[in-house]
C-alpha positions as a printed NumPy array, in Angstrom:
array([[180.218,  92.724,  85.245],
       [183.497,  95.227,  84.372],
       [184.685,  95.937,  80.966],
       [187.915,  97.983,  79.75 ],
       [188.482,  99.333,  76.506],
       [191.745,  97.473,  75.318],
       [195.024,  99.211,  73.66 ],
       [195.014, 100.164,  70.16 ],
       [197.543,  97.225,  70.12 ],
       [197.44 ,  94.025,  72.23 ],
       [200.284,  91.775,  72.958],
       [200.386,  88.821,  70.541],
       [203.46 ,  86.593,  70.201],
       [203.214,  83.773,  66.791],
       [205.22 ,  81.132,  66.323],
       [204.522,  77.555,  65.926],
       [206.352,  75.753,  63.764],
       [204.473,  72.695,  62.67 ],
       [206.524,  69.875,  60.904],
       [204.258,  69.8  ,  57.717],
       [203.394,  66.53 ,  56.051],
       [205.835,  64.836,  58.213],
       [203.34 ,  63.037,  60.649],
       [201.389,  62.853,  57.797],
       [204.139,  60.242,  56.045],
       [205.108,  58.451,  59.322],
       [200.95 ,  57.672,  59.327],
       [200.894,  56.399,  56.046],
       [203.546,  54.289,  56.3  ],
       [202.074,  52.496,  59.621],
       [198.954,  52.723,  57.498],
       [200.165,  50.621,  54.867],
       [202.177,  48.286,  57.37 ],
       [198.809,  47.16 ,  59.16 ],
       [197.228,  47.487,  55.73 ],
       [198.93 ,  44.877,  54.322],
       [199.028,  42.67 ,  57.474],
       [195.51 ,  42.376,  57.756],
       [195.398,  41.838,  53.956],
       [197.668,  38.77 ,  54.017],
       [195.38 ,  37.675,  57.127],
       [192.452,  37.848,  55.365],
       [193.543,  35.568,  52.346],
       [195.429,  32.9  ,  54.614],
       [192.288,  32.564,  56.361],
       [190.396,  32.113,  54.027],
       [192.228,  29.649,  52.319],
       [193.037,  27.771,  55.616],
       [189.409,  28.03 ,  56.793],
       [190.602,  29.839,  60.714],
       [188.335,  31.977,  62.018],
       [191.333,  33.401,  64.554],
       [193.185,  34.901,  61.476],
       [190.126,  36.273,  60.164],
       [189.457,  37.403,  64.25 ],
       [192.624,  39.03 ,  63.929],
       [192.089,  40.387,  60.861],
       [188.968,  42.133,  61.941],
       [190.845,  43.577,  64.803],
       [193.261,  44.804,  62.628],
       [190.915,  46.88 ,  60.868],
       [190.189,  49.083,  63.721],
       [193.896,  49.826,  63.869],
       [193.956,  50.876,  60.227],
       [190.646,  52.942,  60.769],
       [192.631,  55.044,  63.814],
       [195.692,  55.498,  61.287],
       [193.067,  56.198,  58.522],
       [191.374,  59.152,  61.176],
       [194.543,  60.63 ,  62.403],
       [195.942,  61.103,  58.782],
       [193.091,  63.085,  58.058],
       [193.432,  64.637,  61.041],
       [197.255,  65.57 ,  60.754],
       [195.881,  66.753,  57.483],
       [193.389,  68.884,  58.387],
       [195.813,  70.514,  61.061],
       [197.787,  71.75 ,  58.713],
       [195.284,  74.298,  57.337],
       [195.634,  77.672,  57.646],
       [193.467,  79.9  ,  59.815],
       [190.848,  81.392,  57.495],
       [187.299,  82.647,  57.908],
       [185.199,  81.664,  60.768],
       [188.61 ,  79.254,  61.713],
       [190.701,  81.559,  63.21 ],
       [192.936,  78.949,  64.56 ],
       [192.572,  76.514,  61.542],
       [191.963,  73.228,  61.965],
       [194.394,  72.223,  64.672],
       [191.53 ,  70.844,  67.309],
       [190.751,  67.714,  64.47 ],
       [194.112,  66.126,  65.797],
       [192.673,  66.51 ,  69.332],
       [189.15 ,  64.566,  68.206],
       [191.205,  62.274,  66.641],
       [193.054,  61.441,  69.785],
       [189.557,  61.36 ,  71.6  ],
       [188.154,  59.1  ,  69.6  ],
       [191.107,  56.577,  69.123],
       [191.373,  56.729,  73.303],
       [187.551,  56.054,  73.425],
       [188.432,  53.155,  71.498],
       [190.873,  51.527,  73.135],
       [188.478,  51.419,  76.02 ],
       [185.668,  50.27 ,  73.956],
       [187.874,  47.626,  72.972],
       [189.864,  46.863,  76.389],
       [186.251,  46.37 ,  77.625],
       [184.86 ,  43.832,  75.247],
       [188.534,  41.832,  75.57 ],
       [187.9  ,  41.914,  79.674],
       [184.468,  40.763,  78.798],
       [185.454,  37.52 ,  76.208],
       [188.548,  36.911,  78.746],
       [185.72 ,  35.952,  81.825],
       [183.393,  34.487,  79.502],
       [186.502,  31.986,  78.756],
       [187.242,  31.331,  81.927],
       [184.216,  30.063,  82.861],
       [183.836,  28.211,  79.569],
       [187.302,  27.82 ,  78.078],
       [187.279,  27.006,  74.255],
       [189.898,  24.735,  72.512],
       [192.812,  26.651,  71.293],
       [194.898,  26.061,  68.151],
       [198.12 ,  27.007,  70.117],
       [200.133,  26.719,  66.592],
       [198.679,  29.331,  65.221],
       [198.018,  31.836,  67.67 ],
       [201.594,  31.631,  68.372],
       [202.518,  32.241,  64.587],
       [200.193,  34.791,  64.31 ],
       [200.961,  36.767,  67.387],
       [204.696,  36.151,  66.481],
       [203.474,  38.141,  63.16 ],
       [201.635,  40.507,  64.667],
       [204.481,  41.437,  67.054],
       [206.768,  41.709,  64.227],
       [203.923,  44.005,  62.073],
       [202.983,  46.213,  65.171],
       [206.171,  46.92 ,  66.473],
       [207.722,  47.74 ,  63.413],
       [204.501,  50.463,  63.051],
       [204.679,  51.574,  67.069],
       [208.362,  52.267,  65.788],
       [207.816,  54.415,  62.919],
       [204.899,  56.335,  64.766],
       [207.771,  56.668,  67.785],
       [209.631,  59.283,  65.521],
       [206.855,  61.37 ,  64.788],
       [205.908,  64.84 ,  66.686],
       [204.28 ,  64.052,  69.786],
       [201.031,  65.223,  69.628],
       [197.911,  63.682,  70.931],
       [196.662,  62.454,  67.474],
       [199.685,  60.664,  66.727],
       [200.117,  59.288,  70.2  ],
       [196.919,  57.859,  69.64 ],
       [198.113,  56.214,  66.498],
       [201.088,  55.367,  68.437],
       [198.944,  53.45 ,  71.434],
       [197.112,  51.659,  69.144],
       [200.144,  49.615,  67.898],
       [201.87 ,  49.598,  70.916],
       [198.881,  48.097,  72.641],
       [198.503,  45.471,  69.383],
       [202.447,  44.686,  70.022],
       [201.852,  44.25 ,  73.599],
       [198.729,  41.889,  72.91 ],
       [200.648,  40.089,  70.229],
       [203.619,  39.133,  73.404],
       [200.546,  37.681,  75.563],
       [198.976,  35.635,  73.208],
       [202.478,  34.245,  72.236],
       [202.864,  33.568,  75.89 ],
       [199.519,  31.759,  76.692],
       [200.207,  29.987,  73.62 ],
       [203.435,  28.605,  74.904],
       [201.578,  27.936,  78.041],
       [198.762,  25.637,  76.136],
       [201.143,  23.732,  74.073],
       [203.571,  23.094,  76.589],
       [200.81 ,  22.489,  79.851],
       [197.249,  21.934,  77.632],
       [196.022,  24.81 ,  80.12 ],
       [193.243,  26.122,  77.91 ],
       [192.645,  28.897,  80.279],
       [195.721,  30.369,  79.591],
       [194.371,  32.221,  76.966],
       [191.608,  33.78 ,  79.347],
       [194.046,  34.743,  81.959],
       [196.471,  36.373,  78.968],
       [193.354,  38.41 ,  77.658],
       [192.76 ,  39.894,  80.876],
       [196.662,  40.927,  81.417],
       [196.487,  42.56 ,  78.008],
       [193.493,  44.097,  78.772],
       [194.266,  45.972,  81.806],
       [197.055,  48.124,  80.359],
       [194.849,  48.621,  77.295],
       [192.35 ,  50.328,  79.613],
       [194.462,  52.396,  81.653],
       [196.947,  54.152,  78.039],
       [193.278,  54.531,  76.666],
       [191.687,  56.208,  79.13 ],
       [194.598,  58.623,  79.458],
       [194.152,  59.409,  76.135],
       [190.877,  59.918,  76.35 ],
       [191.361,  62.458,  79.17 ],
       [194.324,  64.469,  77.441],
       [192.238,  65.135,  74.897],
       [188.818,  65.762,  76.683],
       [190.896,  68.489,  78.726],
       [192.127,  70.41 ,  76.064],
       [188.69 ,  70.514,  74.212],
       [187.657,  71.837,  78.051],
       [190.234,  74.508,  77.643],
       [191.954,  73.397,  81.124],
       [195.244,  74.93 ,  81.708],
       [198.29 ,  72.542,  79.862],
       [199.905,  69.614,  82.077],
       [202.59 ,  70.993,  84.618],
       [201.558,  75.263,  83.535],
       [200.159,  76.551,  86.765],
       [198.212,  80.111,  86.187],
       [198.354,  81.155,  89.655],
       [202.054,  80.925,  89.502],
       [202.005,  82.76 ,  86.085],
       [199.429,  84.925,  87.502],
       [201.844,  86.037,  90.374],
       [204.981,  86.333,  88.542],
       [203.271,  88.781,  86.327],
       [201.883,  90.707,  89.458],
       [205.544,  90.931,  91.055],
       [206.774,  92.434,  87.577],
       [208.071,  96.068,  88.318],
       [205.212,  98.864,  87.626],
       [202.36 ,  95.991,  87.013],
       [199.528,  96.665,  89.668],
       [197.268,  94.338,  89.557],
       [196.043,  90.878,  87.144],
       [193.333,  89.393,  86.425],
       [190.911,  87.473,  84.283],
       [193.737,  85.287,  83.352],
       [193.318,  82.427,  81.214],
       [195.906,  79.254,  79.735],
       [195.002,  76.704,  77.691],
       [195.655,  74.724,  74.614],
       [194.388,  75.457,  71.198],
       [195.985,  71.874,  70.338],
       [198.717,  69.776,  71.652],
       [201.736,  71.996,  72.276],
       [199.878,  75.184,  71.322],
       [199.592,  77.151,  74.597],
       [198.096,  80.245,  74.83 ],
       [197.186,  82.938,  77.4  ],
       [195.046,  85.983,  77.828],
       [195.021,  88.35 ,  80.463],
       [193.861,  92.017,  81.712],
       [196.611,  93.692,  83.166],
       [196.861,  97.   ,  85.623],
       [200.147,  99.187,  85.222],
       [200.75 , 102.233,  87.509],
       [198.903, 105.549,  85.789],
       [202.782, 107.199,  84.961],
       [204.01 , 103.75 ,  83.518],
       [204.256, 102.93 ,  79.664],
       [201.566, 100.056,  78.715],
       [203.286,  99.386,  75.856],
       [206.991,  98.639,  77.839],
       [205.095,  96.655,  80.455],
       [203.189,  94.622,  78.235],
       [206.481,  93.679,  76.251],
       [208.548,  92.843,  79.675],
       [205.144,  90.799,  80.391],
       [205.575,  88.544,  76.805],
       [209.476,  88.151,  77.531],
       [208.737,  87.184,  80.99 ],
       [205.751,  84.574,  79.837],
       [207.397,  83.297,  76.813],
       [211.076,  82.57 ,  78.608],
       [209.925,  81.377,  81.517],
       [207.265,  79.615,  81.025],
       [207.291,  78.424,  76.798],
       [204.133,  80.252,  76.225],
       [204.641,  81.888,  72.81 ],
       [200.591,  83.116,  72.144],
       [199.411,  85.767,  74.335],
       [196.905,  88.372,  74.534],
       [197.158,  90.925,  76.858],
       [195.19 ,  93.505,  77.916],
       [196.631,  96.836,  79.208],
       [194.875,  99.306,  80.919],
       [196.681, 102.453,  83.509],
       [195.203, 101.271,  86.953],
       [192.462, 104.321,  87.944],
       [189.581, 105.761,  85.994],
       [186.208, 104.709,  85.728],
       [185.248, 100.865,  85.586],
       [182.407, 100.881,  83.119],
       [179.226,  98.883,  84.948],
       [176.425,  96.966,  83.066],
       [174.201,  95.9  ,  85.914],
       [171.656,  93.383,  85.547],
       [168.212,  94.996,  85.459],
       [165.066,  93.81 ,  87.257],
       [162.489,  91.584,  84.794],
       [159.955,  94.552,  83.98 ],
       [156.165,  93.46 ,  85.194],
       [153.609,  92.443,  83.572]])
């Protein structure tokens, strides 16, 4: 392995504007909408003795939990770096998005399972009740999804938004199924609608979980090619070599880059570093850079692996 002493001043660029509290406020509004509707469903379902309403209220509870988790993550992400948390709590949002993505996948799998089971043995569906619940659910989840669509667009907010969006889509499906049952008496329409609802829910949940997992695995951000960045840096004047190049995301919208750069021995390292930082920022939109810049030539410090001592 080889190592070089870093320059006394490594390149850093820091400018990460986060709308303080804006996402949390939007999440709180969506949470209030969902929680209020859930309470109404529980009360009406208990009075009417409707299992369908109580079941939908239980499903709404998952949305309330998802929104609550997103609020906690959004507030944690606003904490400033301190102590051992040198990047703050930014990745709390990524963990929240991962949990919400996995939850959507599990819900989709359960809905698909129930749909297949009900295709074989279709129960009698209270179509009018399903129709009215679906209509109310569409209004509630549509309103919550609209509120969340105005958020910053990070993975955490996307996860909360997808929960309400898929529920709004599910409400449309259940209303359509209820209409078919009322008009034709075809009870399996409910099961077929459930399967049609499960497919996009599974895809959206898996996509969200994958995006969050890639951030946690420190993959390069989508749309950024590390090889292209390395080539662009290497073609700058006075740059001899670029290696140990890494590009990753600390959190949504927070790309970072580090690299070891070798500069011609008769050129100014600091001038080269500033030029590279400007290139990376203007062409690729990466503001947080850490560049170790050295002159080419000289001896490399090599640490050889020693064979294990016998005995």
